[in-house]
Coordinates of C-alpha atoms in Angstrom, one line a residue:
Chain A
M1 CA 71.5 186.5 -101.1
E2 CA 73.4 183.3 -99.4
Y3 CA 71.8 184.7 -96.2
I4 CA 68.5 183.9 -97.9
N5 CA 69.2 180.8 -99.5
S6 CA 70.1 179.5 -96.1
I7 CA 67.0 180.7 -94.8
D8 CA 64.9 178.8 -97.3
L9 CA 66.8 175.5 -96.9
L10 CA 66.1 175.9 -93.5
L11 CA 62.4 176.4 -94.0
W12 CA 62.3 173.4 -96.2
L13 CA 64.5 171.1 -93.9
A14 CA 62.2 171.9 -90.9
G15 CA 59.0 171.1 -93.2
G16 CA 60.2 168.0 -94.1
A17 CA 60.7 166.9 -90.4
L18 CA 57.1 168.1 -89.4
L19 CA 55.7 166.0 -92.1
A20 CA 58.0 163.2 -90.8
L21 CA 57.1 163.5 -87.5
I22 CA 53.4 163.8 -88.2
A23 CA 53.6 160.5 -90.5
L24 CA 55.5 158.9 -87.5
I25 CA 52.9 159.6 -85.2
V26 CA 50.3 158.2 -87.5
L27 CA 52.0 155.4 -87.9
E28 CA 52.4 154.7 -84.1
F29 CA 48.8 155.0 -83.7
Y30 CA 48.2 152.6 -86.6
N31 CA 50.4 150.0 -84.5
A32 CA 49.2 150.1 -81.4
S33 CA 45.7 149.5 -82.7
R34 CA 47.0 146.1 -84.3
V35 CA 48.4 145.0 -81.4
R36 CA 45.7 145.8 -79.2
K37 CA 43.6 143.8 -81.0
L38 CA 46.4 140.8 -80.9
A39 CA 47.0 141.4 -77.3
Y40 CA 43.3 141.6 -76.0
P41 CA 42.2 137.9 -76.0
A42 CA 45.3 137.3 -74.3
Y43 CA 44.9 139.7 -71.5
E44 CA 41.0 138.4 -71.0
F45 CA 42.8 134.9 -70.6
A46 CA 45.5 135.7 -68.5
L47 CA 43.1 137.8 -66.3
K48 CA 40.5 135.2 -65.8
R49 CA 43.8 132.9 -64.7
A50 CA 44.5 135.1 -62.1
D51 CA 41.1 135.6 -60.8
E52 CA 40.6 132.0 -60.4
E53 CA 44.2 132.0 -58.7
A54 CA 42.9 134.5 -56.2
S55 CA 39.4 133.2 -56.0
R56 CA 41.3 130.0 -54.4
V57 CA 43.7 131.9 -52.8
L58 CA 41.1 133.6 -51.0
E59 CA 39.2 130.2 -50.1
Q60 CA 42.0 129.0 -48.7
A61 CA 42.9 131.9 -46.6
R62 CA 39.2 131.8 -45.3
E63 CA 39.2 128.5 -44.3
S64 CA 42.6 129.1 -42.4
A65 CA 40.9 131.7 -40.6
R66 CA 37.8 130.1 -39.5
Q67 CA 40.5 127.6 -38.4
L68 CA 42.2 129.7 -36.5
L69 CA 39.0 131.6 -35.2
A70 CA 37.6 128.4 -34.1
K71 CA 40.5 127.1 -32.0
A72 CA 40.9 130.3 -30.6
E73 CA 37.2 130.2 -29.4
S74 CA 37.8 127.1 -27.6
D75 CA 41.2 128.3 -26.1
S76 CA 39.7 131.2 -25.0
I77 CA 36.8 129.5 -23.4
A78 CA 38.8 127.4 -21.7
L79 CA 41.3 129.9 -20.3
A80 CA 37.9 131.8 -19.3
S81 CA 36.9 129.2 -17.3
S82 CA 39.6 128.6 -15.9
R83 CA 40.3 132.5 -15.5
A84 CA 36.9 132.3 -13.6
S85 CA 37.3 129.6 -11.5
E86 CA 40.8 131.5 -10.3
E87 CA 39.3 134.6 -10.3
D88 CA 37.1 133.3 -7.8
A89 CA 39.5 131.9 -6.0
S90 CA 41.3 135.1 -5.6
V91 CA 38.7 137.3 -5.0
Q92 CA 37.9 134.6 -1.7
T93 CA 41.6 135.4 -0.9
F94 CA 41.3 138.9 -1.5
K95 CA 38.5 139.2 0.7
K96 CA 39.9 137.2 3.2
D97 CA 43.0 139.1 3.1
V98 CA 41.1 142.5 3.0
H99 CA 39.4 141.2 6.3
V100 CA 42.4 140.3 7.7
L101 CA 44.1 143.8 6.8
L102 CA 41.3 145.4 8.0
D103 CA 41.0 143.7 11.4
T104 CA 44.4 144.5 12.2
L105 CA 44.6 148.1 11.2
Q106 CA 41.5 148.4 13.2
K107 CA 43.1 146.8 15.8
Q108 CA 46.2 149.1 15.1
F109 CA 44.1 152.4 15.2
E110 CA 42.3 151.3 18.6
E111 CA 45.7 151.1 20.0
D112 CA 47.1 154.3 18.0
V113 CA 44.1 156.2 19.2
R114 CA 44.1 154.8 22.9
S115 CA 47.9 156.0 22.8
A116 CA 47.2 159.1 21.5
R117 CA 44.6 159.8 24.1
E118 CA 46.9 159.0 26.9
A119 CA 49.7 161.1 24.9
R120 CA 46.9 164.2 24.8
T121 CA 46.0 163.6 28.3
Q122 CA 49.3 163.2 30.0
A123 CA 50.4 166.2 27.5
A124 CA 47.4 168.6 28.5
T125 CA 48.3 167.9 32.1
A126 CA 51.7 168.9 31.5
V127 CA 50.2 172.2 29.6
A128 CA 47.9 172.6 32.5
A129 CA 50.7 172.3 35.3
Q130 CA 52.7 174.8 33.1
I131 CA 50.2 177.0 32.7
Q132 CA 49.2 177.4 36.2
A133 CA 52.9 177.6 37.3
Y134 CA 53.5 180.2 34.9
G135 CA 50.3 181.8 35.9
E136 CA 51.4 182.0 39.1
E137 CA 54.5 183.2 38.6
T138 CA 52.9 185.9 36.4
K139 CA 50.2 186.7 38.7
Q140 CA 53.2 187.5 41.4
Q141 CA 55.0 189.5 39.1
M142 CA 52.0 191.8 38.0
D143 CA 51.1 192.4 42.0
T144 CA 54.7 193.1 42.3
T145 CA 54.5 195.7 39.2
R146 CA 51.6 196.9 40.4
E147 CA 52.9 197.9 44.0
N148 CA 55.6 199.7 42.2
L149 CA 53.7 201.8 40.4
E150 CA 51.5 202.6 42.8
K151 CA 54.4 203.8 44.9
E152 CA 55.8 205.4 41.8
L153 CA 52.7 207.1 41.0
A154 CA 51.9 208.2 44.6
K155 CA 55.8 209.7 44.7
R156 CA 54.9 211.6 41.8
I157 CA 51.7 213.2 42.7
D158 CA 53.2 214.3 45.7
E159 CA 56.4 215.6 44.0
Q160 CA 54.2 217.3 41.5
V161 CA 51.9 218.5 44.2
A162 CA 54.9 220.0 46.1
G163 CA 56.0 221.8 42.8
A164 CA 53.0 223.3 42.2
F165 CA 52.6 224.3 45.4
A166 CA 55.9 225.7 45.4
T167 CA 55.2 227.6 42.2
A168 CA 52.0 228.8 43.5
Q169 CA 53.6 230.3 46.8
A170 CA 56.8 231.9 45.0
A171 CA 54.2 233.0 42.4
A172 CA 51.7 234.4 44.9
E173 CA 54.7 236.0 46.9
K174 CA 55.7 237.6 43.2
Y175 CA 52.6 239.0 43.1
M176 CA 52.5 240.3 46.6
H177 CA 55.3 242.3 45.9
A178 CA 54.7 243.5 42.9
R179 CA 51.1 244.4 44.4
K180 CA 53.1 246.1 46.9
D181 CA 55.8 248.1 44.5
A182 CA 52.3 249.1 42.4
I183 CA 50.9 250.4 45.7
D184 CA 54.0 251.8 46.9
A185 CA 54.6 253.9 43.8
H186 CA 51.0 254.7 43.5
I187 CA 51.0 256.2 47.1
M188 CA 54.3 258.3 45.9
E189 CA 52.3 259.8 43.0
I190 CA 49.7 260.8 45.4
V191 CA 51.7 261.9 47.7
T192 CA 53.9 263.8 45.3
G193 CA 51.2 265.2 43.8
A194 CA 49.4 266.5 46.9
M195 CA 53.0 267.8 47.9
K196 CA 53.7 270.2 44.4
I197 CA 50.0 271.5 45.0
I198 CA 51.0 272.1 48.6
L199 CA 54.5 273.6 46.9
K200 CA 52.9 275.6 44.3
K201 CA 50.2 277.2 46.6
D202 CA 51.9 277.6 49.9
L203 CA 55.4 278.4 48.6
P204 CA 56.6 282.1 48.1
D205 CA 58.2 282.2 44.8
T206 CA 62.0 283.1 45.8
V207 CA 62.0 279.8 47.9
Q208 CA 60.5 277.5 44.7
A209 CA 63.7 279.6 42.7
D210 CA 66.0 278.5 45.8
L211 CA 64.7 274.9 45.3
V212 CA 65.2 275.3 41.4
R213 CA 69.0 276.2 42.5
S214 CA 69.5 273.3 44.9
A215 CA 67.8 270.9 42.4
L216 CA 70.8 272.3 40.1
E217 CA 73.4 271.9 42.8
E218 CA 71.9 268.2 43.6
A219 CA 72.4 267.5 39.3
K220 CA 76.1 268.7 39.4
A221 CA 76.7 266.5 42.9
S222 CA 75.4 263.6 41.3
H223 CA 77.5 264.1 38.0
A224 CA 74.5 265.0 35.8
F225 CA 76.7 267.3 33.8
Chain B
M1 CA 83.1 271.6 33.5
P2 CA 85.8 274.6 33.0
S3 CA 83.9 278.1 34.0
D4 CA 85.1 280.8 31.5
T5 CA 84.7 284.0 33.2
R6 CA 86.9 286.2 30.9
H7 CA 84.1 288.4 28.5
H8 CA 86.1 290.8 26.1
T9 CA 83.6 293.7 26.6
D10 CA 85.5 296.3 25.1
L11 CA 84.3 296.4 21.3
P12 CA 86.8 298.0 19.2
T13 CA 86.7 301.9 18.7
A14 CA 84.7 302.5 15.5
G15 CA 86.4 304.6 12.6
A16 CA 89.3 302.4 13.2
D17 CA 91.1 300.8 10.3
T18 CA 89.7 297.3 10.4
G19 CA 90.0 294.7 7.9
S20 CA 88.5 291.4 7.7
D21 CA 90.2 289.5 10.6
D22 CA 89.1 292.7 12.7
H23 CA 85.3 292.0 11.4
A24 CA 85.4 288.8 12.6
S25 CA 87.1 290.2 15.8
R26 CA 84.4 292.7 16.4
E27 CA 81.8 290.2 15.8
T28 CA 83.6 287.9 18.7
H29 CA 83.4 291.0 20.7
L30 CA 79.9 291.6 20.0
L31 CA 79.3 288.1 20.9
A32 CA 81.3 288.2 24.4
R33 CA 79.2 291.3 25.0
L34 CA 76.5 290.1 24.6
L35 CA 77.1 287.0 26.8
S36 CA 78.1 289.1 29.6
D37 CA 74.5 289.9 30.9
T38 CA 72.8 287.4 28.5
F39 CA 71.5 284.3 30.0
T40 CA 68.9 283.1 27.9
V41 CA 68.2 282.2 24.2
T42 CA 65.0 284.3 24.2
D43 CA 67.0 287.2 25.5
M44 CA 70.1 286.5 23.0
F45 CA 67.8 286.8 20.2
R46 CA 65.7 289.6 21.2
R47 CA 69.1 291.2 21.6
L48 CA 70.2 290.7 18.1
F49 CA 66.9 291.4 16.3
L50 CA 66.8 295.1 18.2
L51 CA 70.4 295.7 17.4
E52 CA 69.9 295.0 13.9
D53 CA 66.8 297.0 13.9
F54 CA 68.2 299.7 15.7
F55 CA 71.6 300.0 14.0
E56 CA 69.7 300.0 10.5
H57 CA 67.7 302.6 11.7
V58 CA 71.1 304.6 12.6
D59 CA 72.6 303.7 9.6
F60 CA 69.5 305.4 7.5
T61 CA 69.2 308.3 9.4
E62 CA 72.8 308.9 9.3
S63 CA 72.7 309.4 13.1
S64 CA 75.8 307.4 14.1
G65 CA 77.1 310.4 16.2
A66 CA 74.1 311.2 18.1
D67 CA 73.5 309.9 21.4
L68 CA 72.9 306.1 20.8
A69 CA 72.0 305.4 24.5
H70 CA 69.4 308.0 24.4
M71 CA 68.1 307.0 20.6
L72 CA 67.8 303.6 22.0
R73 CA 66.0 304.3 25.0
E74 CA 63.5 306.4 22.9
R75 CA 63.1 304.2 20.2
Y76 CA 62.0 301.1 22.4
G77 CA 61.0 302.7 25.8
T78 CA 57.5 302.5 25.0
S79 CA 57.3 299.0 23.4
E80 CA 57.6 295.5 24.9
D81 CA 61.4 295.7 24.1
R82 CA 62.0 298.4 26.8
T83 CA 63.5 296.1 28.9
T84 CA 65.9 294.8 26.0
A85 CA 66.8 298.3 25.1
E86 CA 67.3 299.2 28.8
A87 CA 70.0 296.6 28.6
I88 CA 71.6 297.3 25.4
A89 CA 71.7 301.0 26.3
G90 CA 73.7 300.1 29.3
W91 CA 76.4 299.3 27.2
G92 CA 77.3 302.9 26.9
N93 CA 77.7 305.3 23.8
D94 CA 81.6 304.1 23.2
S95 CA 80.1 300.4 22.5
L96 CA 76.9 301.1 20.7
R97 CA 79.5 303.7 18.4
A98 CA 81.7 300.9 18.0
L99 CA 78.5 298.8 16.4
A100 CA 77.5 301.8 13.9
G101 CA 79.4 302.8 10.8
E102 CA 79.5 298.7 9.3
P103 CA 76.7 297.0 8.2
I104 CA 74.9 295.4 11.3
H105 CA 73.0 292.6 8.6
E106 CA 75.8 290.5 8.2
T107 CA 76.8 290.8 11.6
I108 CA 74.0 289.8 13.3
T109 CA 73.2 286.7 10.6
T110 CA 76.9 285.4 11.5
L111 CA 76.3 285.7 15.4
K112 CA 72.7 283.7 15.1
K113 CA 74.6 281.2 14.0
E114 CA 77.3 281.1 16.2
V115 CA 74.3 281.8 19.0
A116 CA 72.4 278.5 18.1
A117 CA 76.2 276.6 18.2
L118 CA 76.5 277.6 21.6
P119 CA 75.6 274.7 24.7
Q120 CA 72.2 275.0 25.6
I121 CA 70.8 273.4 28.5
V122 CA 66.1 273.1 28.6
L123 CA 65.3 274.4 32.0
Y124 CA 61.8 272.9 33.1
V125 CA 61.2 275.5 36.2
P126 CA 57.9 275.2 38.1
L127 CA 56.9 278.9 37.5
T128 CA 58.1 281.9 35.9
L129 CA 61.5 283.3 37.3
S130 CA 62.0 286.9 38.0
D131 CA 65.0 288.1 35.8
A132 CA 67.1 288.5 39.2
E133 CA 66.6 284.5 39.4
I134 CA 67.2 284.0 36.1
T135 CA 70.4 285.7 36.2
D136 CA 71.2 284.1 39.6
I137 CA 71.1 280.5 37.6
G138 CA 72.6 281.6 35.1
R139 CA 75.5 282.5 36.4
W140 CA 75.8 279.5 38.2
C141 CA 75.3 277.9 35.0
R142 CA 77.9 279.9 33.4
K143 CA 80.3 279.2 36.6
E144 CA 79.4 275.1 37.0
I145 CA 78.1 273.7 33.5
D146 CA 79.8 276.1 30.8
G147 CA 80.9 279.5 30.5
R148 CA 79.2 280.3 27.3
I149 CA 75.9 278.3 27.9
L150 CA 72.6 279.4 27.5
L151 CA 69.4 278.6 29.2
D152 CA 65.9 277.7 27.2
V153 CA 63.7 278.4 30.4
R154 CA 60.3 276.7 30.3
V155 CA 57.5 276.3 32.9
D156 CA 56.1 272.8 33.5
P157 CA 54.2 272.1 37.3
E158 CA 55.7 268.7 37.1
A159 CA 59.0 270.4 38.2
A160 CA 57.6 271.4 41.1
G161 CA 60.2 271.2 44.4
G162 CA 63.5 271.5 42.1
C163 CA 63.5 271.2 38.4
L164 CA 63.9 269.1 35.0
F165 CA 66.9 269.9 32.5
V166 CA 67.7 268.4 29.5
W167 CA 71.3 268.2 28.8
N168 CA 72.9 266.8 26.0
D169 CA 69.9 265.3 24.9
V170 CA 69.4 263.6 27.9
L171 CA 66.4 264.3 30.5
H172 CA 66.9 264.8 34.0
D173 CA 64.5 264.6 37.2
F174 CA 65.3 266.7 40.1
S175 CA 62.2 267.6 40.9
L176 CA 60.3 266.6 44.2
R177 CA 59.9 262.9 42.6
Y178 CA 63.7 262.5 42.7
F179 CA 64.2 263.4 46.5
L180 CA 61.4 261.6 47.6
Q181 CA 62.8 258.3 45.9
K182 CA 66.4 259.7 47.1
D183 CA 64.9 259.5 50.8
R184 CA 62.5 256.6 50.0
T185 CA 63.5 254.6 53.2
A186 CA 62.3 257.6 55.4
F187 CA 59.1 258.0 53.5
D188 CA 58.2 254.5 53.4
A189 CA 58.6 254.2 57.1
L190 CA 56.4 257.5 57.2
V191 CA 53.5 255.4 54.6
A192 CA 53.9 252.5 56.8
T193 CA 53.1 254.3 60.1
Y194 CA 49.7 254.9 58.2
L195 CA 48.9 251.3 56.8
P196 CA 47.1 248.6 58.7
Q197 CA 49.5 245.9 60.2
E198 CA 49.6 242.7 57.8
A199 CA 48.3 239.5 60.2
S200 CA 51.1 237.6 61.0

């Protein structure tokens, strides 16, 4: 109950405050309009005075500017004329100096060219002499080397030919011996075959039996057993 | 090589009290009896076969007391085993009766194994040798090589002029080729006389 009463109190206070505020606002607007009505002519007067003052100051500034510009123009014209004359003199001096410089450079260049030609000629002569000397020496060395190579080559060819010939000769002798041995073996086979036929045909059986016995005795003597 | 010329040719008397040791002894005696007059492998196995066949017949006919030599000649006299039978008959009745009455099959089987283990020489000859010649060579081999050696004689014309033989798995050539190689110098000199002389 007290809580509800406090809330009502607060509500009444808030409403009152709000009304007060609204009243103040309305009052402010009323006062402002009144002030505006009173202040507006003074404002216009001040504005006009300010405008006149500003125009005066502006006119003064323009006048000063015109004076300055005229003075500057005159000064610049004088300066330009003096500069032009100076420039002409400088150009002339410059041209004169350039001609002198060019002449000097020309002479120097010609001198340098002449010196360079002389140096080049001397160097070329020296190089040619050196090349000729080197060429002579190289030619002699090449001739010597060629002669040595020819001798060495001839010697190697002779050695290889002699070696090949010796090898061929040895091979031929070896072949001859081999052929001789083969022929001897063939002859042996032929003779053996012929003798076998003769033995079988012409020898009595008892003699052949004796040959068997003799062969066994020969084997015994040869330590075949 | 030592030569063993002692052959126990007398077989134990039949009917004696023979044990297992005596049985082995009889086999040894029989082998010795065979080796005394058998020199080739072929003859040896022929005789073993004939002995087994004959004594199985004797045992079957219960004629161990008969004239075994005569029976042998009669049984095989007209066959190709005539020579073998005659050789065995030459042992005499006493030796033959010693084999009768005992199981011959086991004896022959054992003897075949022993014969296969005997040293053998394979002899290549150029022609068929007679029995006497084989016997002569056989006796020589028994004397000079091994006292129990057997010959395996084969005919090979390549052995002309001598022989070839295999002993201990090595072939030895002692035919005409060997003798020509042995006197190669003389042979070459002889051939050279018929060749054109080389140009010097």
